[in-house]
Tab-separated table of C-alpha atoms in Angstrom:
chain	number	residue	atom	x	y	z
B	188	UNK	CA	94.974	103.323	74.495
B	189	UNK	CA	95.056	104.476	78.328
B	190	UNK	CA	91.891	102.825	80.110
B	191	UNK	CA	89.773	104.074	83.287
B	192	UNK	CA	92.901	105.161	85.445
B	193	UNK	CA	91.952	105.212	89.343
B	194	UNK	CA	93.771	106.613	91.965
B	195	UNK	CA	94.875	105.667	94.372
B	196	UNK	CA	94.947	101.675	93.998
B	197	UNK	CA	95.170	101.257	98.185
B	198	UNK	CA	94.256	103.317	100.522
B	199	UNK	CA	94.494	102.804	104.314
B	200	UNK	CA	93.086	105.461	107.014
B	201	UNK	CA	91.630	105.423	110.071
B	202	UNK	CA	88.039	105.885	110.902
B	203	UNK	CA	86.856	109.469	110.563
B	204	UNK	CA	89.243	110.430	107.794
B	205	UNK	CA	88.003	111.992	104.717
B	206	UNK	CA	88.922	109.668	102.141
B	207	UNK	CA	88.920	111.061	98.287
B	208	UNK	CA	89.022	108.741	95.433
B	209	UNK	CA	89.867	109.489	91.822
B	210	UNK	CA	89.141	108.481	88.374
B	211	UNK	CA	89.934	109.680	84.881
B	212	UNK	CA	87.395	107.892	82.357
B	213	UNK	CA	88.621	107.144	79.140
B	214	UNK	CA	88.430	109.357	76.418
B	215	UNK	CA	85.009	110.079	74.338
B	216	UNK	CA	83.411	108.460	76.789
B	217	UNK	CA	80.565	110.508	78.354
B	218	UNK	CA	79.032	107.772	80.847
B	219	UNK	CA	81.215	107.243	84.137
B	220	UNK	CA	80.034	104.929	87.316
B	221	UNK	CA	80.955	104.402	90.624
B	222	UNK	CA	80.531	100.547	92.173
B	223	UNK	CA	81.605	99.034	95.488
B	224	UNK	CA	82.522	95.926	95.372
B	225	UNK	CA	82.640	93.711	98.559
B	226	UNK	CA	82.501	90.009	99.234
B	227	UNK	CA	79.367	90.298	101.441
B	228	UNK	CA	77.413	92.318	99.083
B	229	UNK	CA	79.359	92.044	95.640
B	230	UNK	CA	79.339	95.172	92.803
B	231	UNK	CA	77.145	98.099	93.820
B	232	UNK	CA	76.311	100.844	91.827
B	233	UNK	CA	76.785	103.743	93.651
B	234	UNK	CA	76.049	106.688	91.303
B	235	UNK	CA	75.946	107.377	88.024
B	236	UNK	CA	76.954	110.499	85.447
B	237	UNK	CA	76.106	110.995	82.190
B	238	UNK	CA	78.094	113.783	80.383
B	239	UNK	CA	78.596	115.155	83.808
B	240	UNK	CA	75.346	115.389	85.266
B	241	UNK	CA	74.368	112.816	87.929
B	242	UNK	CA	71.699	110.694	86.344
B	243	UNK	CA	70.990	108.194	89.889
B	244	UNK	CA	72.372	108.631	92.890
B	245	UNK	CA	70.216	105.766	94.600
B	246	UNK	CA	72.946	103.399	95.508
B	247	UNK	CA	74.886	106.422	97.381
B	248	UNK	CA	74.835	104.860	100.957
B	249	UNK	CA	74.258	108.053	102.913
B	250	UNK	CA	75.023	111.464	103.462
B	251	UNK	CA	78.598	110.492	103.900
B	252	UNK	CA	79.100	109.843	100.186
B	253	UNK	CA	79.592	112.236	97.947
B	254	UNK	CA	80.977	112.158	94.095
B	255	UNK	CA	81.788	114.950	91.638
B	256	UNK	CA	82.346	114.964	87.992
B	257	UNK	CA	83.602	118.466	87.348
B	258	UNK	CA	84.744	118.029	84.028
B	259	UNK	CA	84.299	115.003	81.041
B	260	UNK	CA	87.836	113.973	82.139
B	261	UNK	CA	87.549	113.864	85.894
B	262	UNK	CA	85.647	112.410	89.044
B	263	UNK	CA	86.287	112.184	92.357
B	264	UNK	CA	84.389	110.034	94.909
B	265	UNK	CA	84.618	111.070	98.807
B	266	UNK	CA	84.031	109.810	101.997
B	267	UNK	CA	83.553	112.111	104.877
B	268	UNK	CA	83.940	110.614	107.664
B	269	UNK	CA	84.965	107.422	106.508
B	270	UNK	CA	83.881	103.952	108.946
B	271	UNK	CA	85.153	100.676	108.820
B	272	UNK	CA	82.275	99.114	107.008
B	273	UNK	CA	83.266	101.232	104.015
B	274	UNK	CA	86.494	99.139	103.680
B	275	UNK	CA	85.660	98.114	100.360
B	276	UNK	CA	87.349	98.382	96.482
B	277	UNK	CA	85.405	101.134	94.549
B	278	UNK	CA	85.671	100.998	90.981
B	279	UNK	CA	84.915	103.428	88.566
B	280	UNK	CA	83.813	103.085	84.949
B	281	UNK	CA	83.193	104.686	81.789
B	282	UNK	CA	81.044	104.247	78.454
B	283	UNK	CA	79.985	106.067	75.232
B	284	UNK	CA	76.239	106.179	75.578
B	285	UNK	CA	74.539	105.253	72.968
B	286	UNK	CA	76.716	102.863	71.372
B	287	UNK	CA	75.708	99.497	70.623
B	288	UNK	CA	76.852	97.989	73.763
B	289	UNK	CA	76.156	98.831	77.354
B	290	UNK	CA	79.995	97.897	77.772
B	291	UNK	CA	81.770	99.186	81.132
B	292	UNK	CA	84.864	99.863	80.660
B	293	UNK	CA	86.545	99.510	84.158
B	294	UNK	CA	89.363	100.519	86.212
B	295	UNK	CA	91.466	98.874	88.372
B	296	UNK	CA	90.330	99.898	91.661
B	297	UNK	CA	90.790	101.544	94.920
B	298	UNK	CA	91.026	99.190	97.553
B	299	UNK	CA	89.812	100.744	100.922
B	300	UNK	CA	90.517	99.890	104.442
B	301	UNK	CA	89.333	102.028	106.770
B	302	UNK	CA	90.716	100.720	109.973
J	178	UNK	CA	63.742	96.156	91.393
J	179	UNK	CA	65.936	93.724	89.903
J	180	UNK	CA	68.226	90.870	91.445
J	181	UNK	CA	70.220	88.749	89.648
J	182	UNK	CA	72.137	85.700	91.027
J	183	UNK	CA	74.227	83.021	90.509
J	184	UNK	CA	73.151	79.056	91.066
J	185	UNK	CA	76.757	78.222	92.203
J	186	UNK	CA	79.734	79.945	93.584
J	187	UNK	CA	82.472	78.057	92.465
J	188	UNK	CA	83.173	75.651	89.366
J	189	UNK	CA	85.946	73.587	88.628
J	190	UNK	CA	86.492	72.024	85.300
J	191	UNK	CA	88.994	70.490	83.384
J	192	UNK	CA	91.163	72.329	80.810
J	193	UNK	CA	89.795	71.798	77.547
J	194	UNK	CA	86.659	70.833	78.848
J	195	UNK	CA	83.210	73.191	78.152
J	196	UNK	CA	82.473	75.141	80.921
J	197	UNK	CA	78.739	76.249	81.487
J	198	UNK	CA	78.211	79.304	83.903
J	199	UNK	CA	74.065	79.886	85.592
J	200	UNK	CA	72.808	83.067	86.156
J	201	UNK	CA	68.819	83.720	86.919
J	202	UNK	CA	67.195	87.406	87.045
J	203	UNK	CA	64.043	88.365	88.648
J	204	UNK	CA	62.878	91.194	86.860
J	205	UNK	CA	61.095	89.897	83.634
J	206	UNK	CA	61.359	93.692	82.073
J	207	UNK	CA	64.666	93.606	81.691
J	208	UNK	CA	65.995	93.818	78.586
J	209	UNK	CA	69.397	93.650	78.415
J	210	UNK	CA	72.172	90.732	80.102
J	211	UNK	CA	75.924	91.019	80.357
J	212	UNK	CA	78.613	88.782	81.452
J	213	UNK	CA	82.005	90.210	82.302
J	214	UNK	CA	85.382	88.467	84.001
J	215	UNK	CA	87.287	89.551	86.642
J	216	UNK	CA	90.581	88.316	87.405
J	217	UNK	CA	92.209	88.601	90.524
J	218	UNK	CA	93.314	92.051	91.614
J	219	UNK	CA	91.692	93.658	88.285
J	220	UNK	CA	88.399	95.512	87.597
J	221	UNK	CA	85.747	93.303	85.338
J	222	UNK	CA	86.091	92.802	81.769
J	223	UNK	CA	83.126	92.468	79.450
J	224	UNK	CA	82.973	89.433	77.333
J	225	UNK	CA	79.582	89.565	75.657
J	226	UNK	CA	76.427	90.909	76.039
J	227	UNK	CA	72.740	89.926	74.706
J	228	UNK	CA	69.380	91.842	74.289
J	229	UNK	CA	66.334	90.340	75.241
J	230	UNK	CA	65.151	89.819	71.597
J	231	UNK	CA	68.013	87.641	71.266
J	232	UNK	CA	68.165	83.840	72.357
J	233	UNK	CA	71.919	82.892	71.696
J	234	UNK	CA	74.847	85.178	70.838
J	235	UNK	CA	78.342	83.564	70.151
J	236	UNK	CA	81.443	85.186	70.477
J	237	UNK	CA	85.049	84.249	70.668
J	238	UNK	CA	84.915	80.773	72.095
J	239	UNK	CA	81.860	82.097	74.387
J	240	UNK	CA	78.291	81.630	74.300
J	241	UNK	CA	75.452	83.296	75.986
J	242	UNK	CA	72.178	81.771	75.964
J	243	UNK	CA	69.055	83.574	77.053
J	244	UNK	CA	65.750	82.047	78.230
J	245	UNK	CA	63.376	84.460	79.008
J	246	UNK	CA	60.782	82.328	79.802
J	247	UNK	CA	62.706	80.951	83.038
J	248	UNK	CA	64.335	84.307	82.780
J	249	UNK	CA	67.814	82.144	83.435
J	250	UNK	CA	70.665	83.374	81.110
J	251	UNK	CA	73.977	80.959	80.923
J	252	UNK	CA	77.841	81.346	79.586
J	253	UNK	CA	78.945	78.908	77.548
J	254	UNK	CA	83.408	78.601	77.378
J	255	UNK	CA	84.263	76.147	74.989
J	256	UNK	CA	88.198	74.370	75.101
J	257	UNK	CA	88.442	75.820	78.594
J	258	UNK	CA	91.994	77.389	79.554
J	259	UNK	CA	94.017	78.109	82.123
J	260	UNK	CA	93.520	81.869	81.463
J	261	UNK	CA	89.937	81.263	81.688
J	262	UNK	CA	90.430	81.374	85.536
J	263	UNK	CA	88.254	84.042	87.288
J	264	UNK	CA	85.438	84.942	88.717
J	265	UNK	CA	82.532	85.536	85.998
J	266	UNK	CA	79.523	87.998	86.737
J	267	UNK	CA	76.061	88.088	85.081
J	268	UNK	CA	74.439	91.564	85.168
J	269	UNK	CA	71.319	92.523	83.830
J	270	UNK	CA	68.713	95.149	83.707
J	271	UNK	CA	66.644	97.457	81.528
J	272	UNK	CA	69.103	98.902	79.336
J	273	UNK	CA	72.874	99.224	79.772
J	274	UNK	CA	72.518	102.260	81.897
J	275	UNK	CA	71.819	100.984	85.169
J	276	UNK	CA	73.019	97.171	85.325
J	277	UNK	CA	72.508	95.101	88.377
J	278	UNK	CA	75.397	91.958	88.925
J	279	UNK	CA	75.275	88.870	90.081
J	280	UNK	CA	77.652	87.623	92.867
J	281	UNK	CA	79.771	86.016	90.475
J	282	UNK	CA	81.240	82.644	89.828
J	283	UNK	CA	84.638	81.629	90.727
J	284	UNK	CA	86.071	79.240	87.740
J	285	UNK	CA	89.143	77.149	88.710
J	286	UNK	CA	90.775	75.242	85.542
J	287	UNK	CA	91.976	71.825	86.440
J	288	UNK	CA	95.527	71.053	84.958
């Protein structure tokens, strides 16, 4: 079975370029997430959909962010302008609400550097 | 709001040993604790989870032990491998939905 597929897995772009990452959840799911993960400040939530609607969009760090689920199959998360300080690896994930697990099923990353 | 951390960064142990992994929350209405593995260059893994009406769960050569009173939650790795290398995260909150992780602990098997 195909897991969360991200794209792309490294990224490198200078500061002020719009930066779009992608993710494809798996299958059935209807949950997807968005995380940061950095050494400083470990895995973030960023924002979260359930069956496409944007449930919490707390962790978004500002106006820069921005993340789209147009579809149950697709999400894209976008940084306009990007800085340094969002070199990071994002990481989306996916799960079937409701089951009997709050299992995350999770990618394998974009790593960032935004130089 | 929730935080959830880790008493120590790194662990080293000795394969085949039993490997015991801390983890204390702050929020004592959460209900819900996960533990997941992340190897190097990979997204996190889930390896077992526990609700707050649960002490101990076992899995597959894992157990997580919940004690709500200290709110403090610990992984238990019996016969440690070398495959058990990683860094482990706890992550907790109320319900699955919105989970909050620790900053993980790096576990180095000793040949």
């Amino acid at each position: 079975d195909a897991g969360v597929i991200q794209s792309p897995r490294h990224e490198v772009t200078e500061m002020g370029q719009e930066v779009t990452l992608r993710c494809k959840p798996i299958s059935g799911h209807n949950s997807l997430f968005w995380y940061r993960q950095t050494m400083m400040r470990g895995l973030e939530l960023l924002i979260y959909f359930n069956n496409n609607v944007p449930i919490d969009d707390s962790g978004m760090p500002e106006d820069r962010f921005s993340a789209k689920m147009p579809n149950a199959s697709f999400s894209t998360l976008k940084i306009q302008p990007s800085e340094p300080r969002d070199s990071a690896v994002y990481f989306c994930a996916s799960s079937r609400k409701g089951s009997s697990t709050g299992e995350l099923f999770f990618g394998e990353g974009s790593r960032l550097t935004v130089l | 709001g929730e935080s959830v951390g880790l008493h120590l960064p790194t662990l080293s142990v000795q394969e085949g040993d039993n490997s015991i992994i801390n983890c204390a929350y702050s929020n004592s209405a959460s209900d819900y604790f996960i533990w997941y593995k992340q190897e190097s260059g990979k997204g996190p893994q889930f390896i077992i989870d526990i609700r707050s009406n649960m002490d101990k769960r076992q899995g597959q050569r894992v157990t997580v032990l919940l004690n709500k009173t200290v709110k403090h939650l610990s992984l238990q790795i019996a016969a440690t491998q070398p495959g058990d290398s990683a860094v482990y995260f706890c992550a907790g909150g109320q319900g699955a939905q919105k989970l909050v992780f620790g900053q993980g602990t790096r576990l180095t098997i000793n040949p």
